JSON list of C-alpha atoms in Angstrom, two decimals:
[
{"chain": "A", "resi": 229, "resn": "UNK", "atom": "CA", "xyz": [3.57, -17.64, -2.35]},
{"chain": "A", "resi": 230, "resn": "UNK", "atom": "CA", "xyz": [3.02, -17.38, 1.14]},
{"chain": "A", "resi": 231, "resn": "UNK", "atom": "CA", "xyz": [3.19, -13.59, 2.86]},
{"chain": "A", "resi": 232, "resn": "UNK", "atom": "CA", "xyz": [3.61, -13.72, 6.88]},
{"chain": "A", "resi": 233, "resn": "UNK", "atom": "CA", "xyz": [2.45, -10.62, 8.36]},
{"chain": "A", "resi": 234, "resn": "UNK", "atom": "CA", "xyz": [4.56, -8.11, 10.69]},
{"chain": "A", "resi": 235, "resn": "UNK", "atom": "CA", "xyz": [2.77, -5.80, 12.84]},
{"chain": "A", "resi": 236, "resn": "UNK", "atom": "CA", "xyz": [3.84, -3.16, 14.52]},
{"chain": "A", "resi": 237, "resn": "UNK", "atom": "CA", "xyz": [2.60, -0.29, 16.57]},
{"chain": "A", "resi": 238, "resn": "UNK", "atom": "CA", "xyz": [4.68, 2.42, 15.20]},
{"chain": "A", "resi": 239, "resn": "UNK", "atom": "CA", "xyz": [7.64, 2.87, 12.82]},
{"chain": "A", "resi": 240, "resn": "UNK", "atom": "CA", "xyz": [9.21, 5.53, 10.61]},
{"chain": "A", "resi": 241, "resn": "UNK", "atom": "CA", "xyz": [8.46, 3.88, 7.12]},
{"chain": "A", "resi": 242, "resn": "UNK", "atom": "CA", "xyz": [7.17, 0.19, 6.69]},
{"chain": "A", "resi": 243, "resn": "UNK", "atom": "CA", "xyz": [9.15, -0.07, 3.56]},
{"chain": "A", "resi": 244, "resn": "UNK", "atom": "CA", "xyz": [12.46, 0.86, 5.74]},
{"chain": "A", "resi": 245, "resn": "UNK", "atom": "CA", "xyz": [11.26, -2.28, 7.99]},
{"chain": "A", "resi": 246, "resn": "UNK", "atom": "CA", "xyz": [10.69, -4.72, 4.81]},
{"chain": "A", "resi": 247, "resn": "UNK", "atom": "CA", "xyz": [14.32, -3.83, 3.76]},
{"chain": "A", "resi": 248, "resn": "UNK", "atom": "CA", "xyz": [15.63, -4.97, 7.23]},
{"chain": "A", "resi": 249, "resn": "UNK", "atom": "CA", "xyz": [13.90, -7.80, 6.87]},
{"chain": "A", "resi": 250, "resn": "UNK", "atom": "CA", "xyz": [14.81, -8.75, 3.35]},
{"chain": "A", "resi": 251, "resn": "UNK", "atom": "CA", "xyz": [18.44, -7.93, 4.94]},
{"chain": "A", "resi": 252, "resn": "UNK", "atom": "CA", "xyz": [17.59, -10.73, 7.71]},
{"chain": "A", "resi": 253, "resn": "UNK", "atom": "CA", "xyz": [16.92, -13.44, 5.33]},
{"chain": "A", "resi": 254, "resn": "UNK", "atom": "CA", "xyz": [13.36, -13.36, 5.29]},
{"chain": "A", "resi": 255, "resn": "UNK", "atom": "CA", "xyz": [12.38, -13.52, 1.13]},
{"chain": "A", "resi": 256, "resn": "UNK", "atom": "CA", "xyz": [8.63, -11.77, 1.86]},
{"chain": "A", "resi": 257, "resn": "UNK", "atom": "CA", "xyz": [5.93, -10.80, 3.45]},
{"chain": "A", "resi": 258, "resn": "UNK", "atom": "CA", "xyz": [3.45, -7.92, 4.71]},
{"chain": "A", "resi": 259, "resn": "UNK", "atom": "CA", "xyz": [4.98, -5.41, 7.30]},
{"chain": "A", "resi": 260, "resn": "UNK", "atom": "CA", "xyz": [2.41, -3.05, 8.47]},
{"chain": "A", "resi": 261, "resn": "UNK", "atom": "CA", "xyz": [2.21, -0.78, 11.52]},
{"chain": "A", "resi": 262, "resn": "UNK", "atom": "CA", "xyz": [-1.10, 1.61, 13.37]},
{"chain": "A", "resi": 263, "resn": "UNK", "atom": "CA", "xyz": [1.17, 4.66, 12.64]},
{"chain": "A", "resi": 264, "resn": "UNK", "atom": "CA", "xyz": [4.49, 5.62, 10.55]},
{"chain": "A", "resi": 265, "resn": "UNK", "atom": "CA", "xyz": [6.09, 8.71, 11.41]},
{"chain": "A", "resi": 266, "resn": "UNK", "atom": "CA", "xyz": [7.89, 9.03, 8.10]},
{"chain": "A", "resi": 267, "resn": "UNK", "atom": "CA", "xyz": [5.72, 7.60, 5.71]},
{"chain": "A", "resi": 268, "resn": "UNK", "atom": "CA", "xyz": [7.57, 7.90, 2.10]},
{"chain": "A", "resi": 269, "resn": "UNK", "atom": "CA", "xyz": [5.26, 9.10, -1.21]},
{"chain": "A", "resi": 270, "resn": "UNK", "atom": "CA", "xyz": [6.90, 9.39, -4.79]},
{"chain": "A", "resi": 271, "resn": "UNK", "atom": "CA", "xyz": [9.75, 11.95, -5.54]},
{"chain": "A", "resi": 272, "resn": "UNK", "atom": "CA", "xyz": [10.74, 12.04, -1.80]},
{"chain": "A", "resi": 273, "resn": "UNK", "atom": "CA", "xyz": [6.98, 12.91, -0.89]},
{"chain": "A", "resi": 274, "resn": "UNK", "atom": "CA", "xyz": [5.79, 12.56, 2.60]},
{"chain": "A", "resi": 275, "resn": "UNK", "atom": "CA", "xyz": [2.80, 10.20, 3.00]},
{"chain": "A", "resi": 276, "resn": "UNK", "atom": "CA", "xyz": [0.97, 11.84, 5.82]},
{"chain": "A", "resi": 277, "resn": "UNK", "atom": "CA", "xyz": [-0.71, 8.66, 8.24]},
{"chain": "A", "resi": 278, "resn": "UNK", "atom": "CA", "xyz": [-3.52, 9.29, 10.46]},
{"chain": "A", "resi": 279, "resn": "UNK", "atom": "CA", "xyz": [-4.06, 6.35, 13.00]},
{"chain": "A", "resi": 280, "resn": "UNK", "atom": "CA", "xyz": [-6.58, 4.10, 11.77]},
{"chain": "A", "resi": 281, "resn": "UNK", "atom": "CA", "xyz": [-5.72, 4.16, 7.84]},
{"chain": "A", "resi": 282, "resn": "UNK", "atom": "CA", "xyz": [-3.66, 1.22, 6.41]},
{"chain": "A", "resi": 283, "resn": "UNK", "atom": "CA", "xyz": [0.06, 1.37, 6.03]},
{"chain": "A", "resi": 284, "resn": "UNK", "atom": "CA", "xyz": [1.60, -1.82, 4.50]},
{"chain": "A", "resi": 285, "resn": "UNK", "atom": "CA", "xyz": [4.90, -3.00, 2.52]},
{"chain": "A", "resi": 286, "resn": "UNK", "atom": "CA", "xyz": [4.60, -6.10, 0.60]},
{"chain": "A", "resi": 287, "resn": "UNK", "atom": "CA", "xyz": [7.81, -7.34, -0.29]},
{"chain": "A", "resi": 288, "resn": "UNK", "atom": "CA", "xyz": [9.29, -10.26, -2.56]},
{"chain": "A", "resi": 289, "resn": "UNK", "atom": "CA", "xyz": [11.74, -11.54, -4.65]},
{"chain": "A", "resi": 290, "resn": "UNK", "atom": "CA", "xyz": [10.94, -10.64, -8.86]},
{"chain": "A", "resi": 291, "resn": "UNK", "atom": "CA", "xyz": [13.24, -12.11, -11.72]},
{"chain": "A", "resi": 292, "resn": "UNK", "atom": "CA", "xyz": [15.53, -9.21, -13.38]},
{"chain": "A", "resi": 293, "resn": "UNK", "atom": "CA", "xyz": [13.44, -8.66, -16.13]},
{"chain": "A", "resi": 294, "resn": "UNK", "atom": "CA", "xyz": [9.86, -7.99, -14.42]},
{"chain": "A", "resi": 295, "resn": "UNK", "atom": "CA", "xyz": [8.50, -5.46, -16.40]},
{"chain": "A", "resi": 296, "resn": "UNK", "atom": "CA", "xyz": [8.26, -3.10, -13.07]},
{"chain": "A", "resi": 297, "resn": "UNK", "atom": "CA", "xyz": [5.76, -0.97, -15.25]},
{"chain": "A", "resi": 298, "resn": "UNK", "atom": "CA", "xyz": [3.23, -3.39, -15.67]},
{"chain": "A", "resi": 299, "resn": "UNK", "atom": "CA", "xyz": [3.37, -4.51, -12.06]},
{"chain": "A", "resi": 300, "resn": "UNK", "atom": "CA", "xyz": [2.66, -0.77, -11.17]},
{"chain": "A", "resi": 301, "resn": "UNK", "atom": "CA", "xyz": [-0.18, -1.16, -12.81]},
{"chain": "A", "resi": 302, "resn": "UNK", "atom": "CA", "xyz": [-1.20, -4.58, -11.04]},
{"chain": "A", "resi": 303, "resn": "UNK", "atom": "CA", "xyz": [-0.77, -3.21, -7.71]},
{"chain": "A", "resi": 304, "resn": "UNK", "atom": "CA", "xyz": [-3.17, -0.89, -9.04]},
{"chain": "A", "resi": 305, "resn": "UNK", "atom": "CA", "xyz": [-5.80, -3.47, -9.93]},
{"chain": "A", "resi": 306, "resn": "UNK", "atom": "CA", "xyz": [-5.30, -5.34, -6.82]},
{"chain": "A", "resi": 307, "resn": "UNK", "atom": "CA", "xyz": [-5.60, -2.45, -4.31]},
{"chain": "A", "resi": 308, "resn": "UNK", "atom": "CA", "xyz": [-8.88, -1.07, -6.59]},
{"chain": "A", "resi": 309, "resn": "UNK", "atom": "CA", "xyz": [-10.34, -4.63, -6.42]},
{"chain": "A", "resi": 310, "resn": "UNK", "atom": "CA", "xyz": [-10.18, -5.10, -2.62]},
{"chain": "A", "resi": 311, "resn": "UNK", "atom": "CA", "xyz": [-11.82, -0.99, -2.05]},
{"chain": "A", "resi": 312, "resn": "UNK", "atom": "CA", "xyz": [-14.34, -2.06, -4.64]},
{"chain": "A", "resi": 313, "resn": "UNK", "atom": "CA", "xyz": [-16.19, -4.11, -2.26]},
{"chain": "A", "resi": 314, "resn": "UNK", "atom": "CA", "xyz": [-16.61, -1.32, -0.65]},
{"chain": "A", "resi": 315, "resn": "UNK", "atom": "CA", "xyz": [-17.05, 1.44, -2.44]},
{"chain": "A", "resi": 316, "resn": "UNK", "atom": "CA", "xyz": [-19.42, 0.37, -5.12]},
{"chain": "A", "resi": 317, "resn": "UNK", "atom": "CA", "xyz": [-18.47, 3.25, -8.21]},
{"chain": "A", "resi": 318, "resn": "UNK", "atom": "CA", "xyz": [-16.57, 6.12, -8.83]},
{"chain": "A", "resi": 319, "resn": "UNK", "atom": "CA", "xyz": [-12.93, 4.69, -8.51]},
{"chain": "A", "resi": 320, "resn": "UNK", "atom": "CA", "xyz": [-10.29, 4.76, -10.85]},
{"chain": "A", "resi": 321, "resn": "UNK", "atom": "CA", "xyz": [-6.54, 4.23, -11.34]},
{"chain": "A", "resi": 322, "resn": "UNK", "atom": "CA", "xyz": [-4.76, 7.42, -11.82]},
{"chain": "A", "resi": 323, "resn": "UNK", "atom": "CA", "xyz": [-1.40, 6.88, -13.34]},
{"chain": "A", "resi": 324, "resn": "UNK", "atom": "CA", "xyz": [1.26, 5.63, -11.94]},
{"chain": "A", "resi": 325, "resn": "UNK", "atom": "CA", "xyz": [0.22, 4.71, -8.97]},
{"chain": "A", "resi": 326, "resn": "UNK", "atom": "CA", "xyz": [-2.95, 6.08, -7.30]},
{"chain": "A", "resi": 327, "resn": "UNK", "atom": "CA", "xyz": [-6.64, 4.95, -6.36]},
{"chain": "A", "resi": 328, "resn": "UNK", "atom": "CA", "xyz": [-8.94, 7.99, -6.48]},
{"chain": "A", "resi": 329, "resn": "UNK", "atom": "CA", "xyz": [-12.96, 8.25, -5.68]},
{"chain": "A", "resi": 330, "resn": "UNK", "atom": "CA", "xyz": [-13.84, 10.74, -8.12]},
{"chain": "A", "resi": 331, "resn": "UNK", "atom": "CA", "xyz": [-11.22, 13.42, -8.42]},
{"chain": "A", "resi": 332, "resn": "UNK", "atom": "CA", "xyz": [-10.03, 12.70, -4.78]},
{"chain": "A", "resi": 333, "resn": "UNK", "atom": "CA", "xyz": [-6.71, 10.61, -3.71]},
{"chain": "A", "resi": 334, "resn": "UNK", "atom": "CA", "xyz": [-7.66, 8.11, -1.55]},
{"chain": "A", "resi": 335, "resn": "UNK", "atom": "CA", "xyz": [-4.64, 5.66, -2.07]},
{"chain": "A", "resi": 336, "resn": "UNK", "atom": "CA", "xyz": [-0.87, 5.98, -2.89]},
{"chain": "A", "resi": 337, "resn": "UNK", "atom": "CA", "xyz": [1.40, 3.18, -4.05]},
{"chain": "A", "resi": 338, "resn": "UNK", "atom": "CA", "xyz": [5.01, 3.24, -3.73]},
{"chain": "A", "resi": 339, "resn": "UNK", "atom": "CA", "xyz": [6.84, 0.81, -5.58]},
{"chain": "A", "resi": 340, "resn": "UNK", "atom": "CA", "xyz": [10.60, 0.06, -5.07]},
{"chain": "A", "resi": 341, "resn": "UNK", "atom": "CA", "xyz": [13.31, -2.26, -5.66]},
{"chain": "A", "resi": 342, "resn": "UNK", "atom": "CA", "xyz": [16.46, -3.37, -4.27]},
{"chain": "A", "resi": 343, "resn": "UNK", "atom": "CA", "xyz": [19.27, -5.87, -4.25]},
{"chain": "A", "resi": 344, "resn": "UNK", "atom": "CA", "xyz": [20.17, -8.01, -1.64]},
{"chain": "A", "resi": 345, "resn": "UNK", "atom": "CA", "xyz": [22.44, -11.02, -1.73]},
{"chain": "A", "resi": 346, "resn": "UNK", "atom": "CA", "xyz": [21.98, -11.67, -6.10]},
{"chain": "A", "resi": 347, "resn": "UNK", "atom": "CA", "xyz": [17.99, -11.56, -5.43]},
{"chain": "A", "resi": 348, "resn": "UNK", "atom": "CA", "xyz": [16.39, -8.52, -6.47]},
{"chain": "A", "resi": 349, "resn": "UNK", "atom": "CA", "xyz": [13.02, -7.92, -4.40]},
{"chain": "A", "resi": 350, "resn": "UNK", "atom": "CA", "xyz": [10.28, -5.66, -5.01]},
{"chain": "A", "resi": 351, "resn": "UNK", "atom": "CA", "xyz": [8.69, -3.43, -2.33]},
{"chain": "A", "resi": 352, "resn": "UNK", "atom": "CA", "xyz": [4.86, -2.46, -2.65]},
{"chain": "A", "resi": 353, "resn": "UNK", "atom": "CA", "xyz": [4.15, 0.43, -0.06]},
{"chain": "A", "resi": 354, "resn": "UNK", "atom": "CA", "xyz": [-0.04, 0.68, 0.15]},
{"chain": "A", "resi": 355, "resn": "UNK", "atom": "CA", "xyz": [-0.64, 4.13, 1.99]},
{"chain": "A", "resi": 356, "resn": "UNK", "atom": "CA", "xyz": [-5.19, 3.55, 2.28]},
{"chain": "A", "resi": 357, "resn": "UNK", "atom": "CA", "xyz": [-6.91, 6.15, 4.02]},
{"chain": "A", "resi": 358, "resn": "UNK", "atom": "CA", "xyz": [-9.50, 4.03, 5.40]},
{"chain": "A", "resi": 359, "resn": "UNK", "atom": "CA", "xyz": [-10.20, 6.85, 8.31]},
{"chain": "A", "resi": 360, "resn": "UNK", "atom": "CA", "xyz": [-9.02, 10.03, 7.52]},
{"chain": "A", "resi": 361, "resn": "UNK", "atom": "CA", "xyz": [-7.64, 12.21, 4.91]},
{"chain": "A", "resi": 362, "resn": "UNK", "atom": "CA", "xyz": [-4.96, 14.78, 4.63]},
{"chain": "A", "resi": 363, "resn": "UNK", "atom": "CA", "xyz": [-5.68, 17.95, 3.22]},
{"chain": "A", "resi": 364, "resn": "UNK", "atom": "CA", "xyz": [-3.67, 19.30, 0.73]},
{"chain": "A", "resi": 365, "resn": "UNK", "atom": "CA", "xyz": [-3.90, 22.96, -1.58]},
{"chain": "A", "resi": 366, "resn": "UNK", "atom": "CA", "xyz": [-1.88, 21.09, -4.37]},
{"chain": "A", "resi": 367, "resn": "UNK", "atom": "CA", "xyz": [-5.16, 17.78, -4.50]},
{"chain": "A", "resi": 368, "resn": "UNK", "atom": "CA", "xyz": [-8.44, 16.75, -2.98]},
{"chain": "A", "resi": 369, "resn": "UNK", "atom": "CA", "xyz": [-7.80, 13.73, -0.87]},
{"chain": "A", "resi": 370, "resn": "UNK", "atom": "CA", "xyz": [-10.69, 11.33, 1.17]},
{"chain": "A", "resi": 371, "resn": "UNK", "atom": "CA", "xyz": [-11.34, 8.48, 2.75]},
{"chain": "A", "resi": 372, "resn": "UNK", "atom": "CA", "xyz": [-13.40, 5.41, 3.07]},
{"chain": "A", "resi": 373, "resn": "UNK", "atom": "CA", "xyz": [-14.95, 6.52, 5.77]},
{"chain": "A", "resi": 374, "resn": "UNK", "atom": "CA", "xyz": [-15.95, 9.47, 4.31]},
{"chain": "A", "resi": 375, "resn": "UNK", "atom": "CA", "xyz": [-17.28, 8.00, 1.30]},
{"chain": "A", "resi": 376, "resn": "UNK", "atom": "CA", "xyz": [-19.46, 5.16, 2.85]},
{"chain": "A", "resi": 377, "resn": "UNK", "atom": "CA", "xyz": [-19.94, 6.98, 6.57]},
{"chain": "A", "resi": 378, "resn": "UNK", "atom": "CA", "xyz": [-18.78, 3.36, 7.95]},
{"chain": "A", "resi": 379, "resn": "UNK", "atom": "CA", "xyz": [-15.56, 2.29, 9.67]},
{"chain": "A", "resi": 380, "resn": "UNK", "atom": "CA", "xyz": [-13.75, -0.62, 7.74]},
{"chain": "A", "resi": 381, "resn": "UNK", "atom": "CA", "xyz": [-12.05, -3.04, 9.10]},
{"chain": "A", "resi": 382, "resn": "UNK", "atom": "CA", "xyz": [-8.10, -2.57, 8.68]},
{"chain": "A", "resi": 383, "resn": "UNK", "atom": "CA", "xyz": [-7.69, -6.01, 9.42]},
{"chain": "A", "resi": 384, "resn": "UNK", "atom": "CA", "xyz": [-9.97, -7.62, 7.33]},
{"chain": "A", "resi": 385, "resn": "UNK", "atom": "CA", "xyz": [-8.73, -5.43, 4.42]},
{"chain": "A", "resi": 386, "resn": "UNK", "atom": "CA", "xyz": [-5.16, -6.37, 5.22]},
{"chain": "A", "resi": 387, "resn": "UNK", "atom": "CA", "xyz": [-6.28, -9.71, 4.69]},
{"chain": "A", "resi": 388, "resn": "UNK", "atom": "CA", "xyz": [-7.97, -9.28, 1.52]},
{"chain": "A", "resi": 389, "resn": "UNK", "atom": "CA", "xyz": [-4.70, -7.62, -0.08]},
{"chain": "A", "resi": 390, "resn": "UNK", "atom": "CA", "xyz": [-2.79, -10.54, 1.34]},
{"chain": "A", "resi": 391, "resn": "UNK", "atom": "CA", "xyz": [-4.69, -13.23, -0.62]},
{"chain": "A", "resi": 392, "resn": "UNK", "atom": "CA", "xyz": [-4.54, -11.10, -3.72]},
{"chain": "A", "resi": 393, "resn": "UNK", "atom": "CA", "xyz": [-0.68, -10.77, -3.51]},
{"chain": "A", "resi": 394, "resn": "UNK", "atom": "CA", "xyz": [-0.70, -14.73, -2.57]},
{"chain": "A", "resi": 395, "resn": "UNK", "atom": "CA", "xyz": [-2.51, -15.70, -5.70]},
{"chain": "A", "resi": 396, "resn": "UNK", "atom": "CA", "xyz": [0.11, -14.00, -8.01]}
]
C-alpha cells in the first residue's frame, strides 16, 4: 500500500485530522503536524508534544476480523525497529503500546478504529519524543536526544515508519 503524507504546522490531534480525511474519501495515509495542541494518550490521556518530537496518524482500511491485538503489538515492532537504528540497546515494548529506553517512556501508541461508509479503518497515533520529554510524578519519560546527545531527523524518521507501514 501506498501512504501519502499530510503535513501540517499545527493541529489539535492528528488522529482527529486522519478521521476527516477518511471522511473525505481518502482510504490512507500519514498525517503529521510540528505541534498538536490536544494530543490524545490511552484512557482519555493527554499526550503532551514539545515542538520538534514526532506526531503522526497512520490510517487504513483493515478487514473486520484483524486481530486489533496483534497489530498493537506490530506497531510496536515497527516503531522499536526504526528507534533501533538509533539507539543501539536498552529498548523494549512495554505492553500495550509503549517504547521505553530502560524504565523511561519514550514512545506512546494509540490505536483506534472507526467506521466509515462499510470500511472499517484503523488509526495508528505514534507520539516519539525525538527532542524533549515531559515530566511526569506518575513515570520517567526521555528522549532521543537525550539518550544519544544528537538531534534526529523527524523527517527522515517519518520516512522510515512510512516504508515499514508500506511493506505490510
Amino acid at each position: 500500500m501506498k501512504l501519502k503524507i499530510f503535513k501540517y504546522k499545527k493541529v489539535k490531534s492528528t488522529n482527529d485530522i486522519a478521521i476527516r480525511k477518511i471522511r473525505s474519501g481518502i482510504k490512507n495515509g500519514i498525517v503529521t503536524s510540528d505541534l498538536q495542541s490536544s494530543g490524545r494518550g490511552r484512557h482519555g490521556n493527554i499526550w503532551v508534544s514539545y515542538k520538534g518530537n514526532l506526531f503522526v496518524t497512520i490510517f487504513f482500511s483493515i478487514s473486520n476480523n484483524l486481530n486489533l491485538n496483534k497489530f498493537k503489538y506490530k506497531n510496536c515492532l515497527i516503531i522499536k525497529k526504526v528507534l533501533s537504528k538509533y539507539i543501539k540497546h536498552d529498548l523494549k515494548i512495554k505492553k500495550p503500546n509503549d517504547i521505553l529506553f530502560k524504565d523511561y517512556k519514550i514512545c506512546g501508541i494509540l490505536q483506534e478504529t472507526i467506521f466509515y461508509k462499510n470500511l472499517k479503518y484503523l488509526l495508528v497515533g505514534v507520539g516519539l519524543n525525538l527532542l524533549k520529554s515531559p515530566k511526569f510524578k506518575c513515570y520517567k519519560t526521555t528522549s532521543v536526544y537525550e539518550i544519544i546527545n544528537k538531534k534526529v531527523n523527524r523527517i527522515r524518521i517519518l520516512n522510515e515508519i512510512k516504508s515499514n507501514y508500506e511493506s505490510i
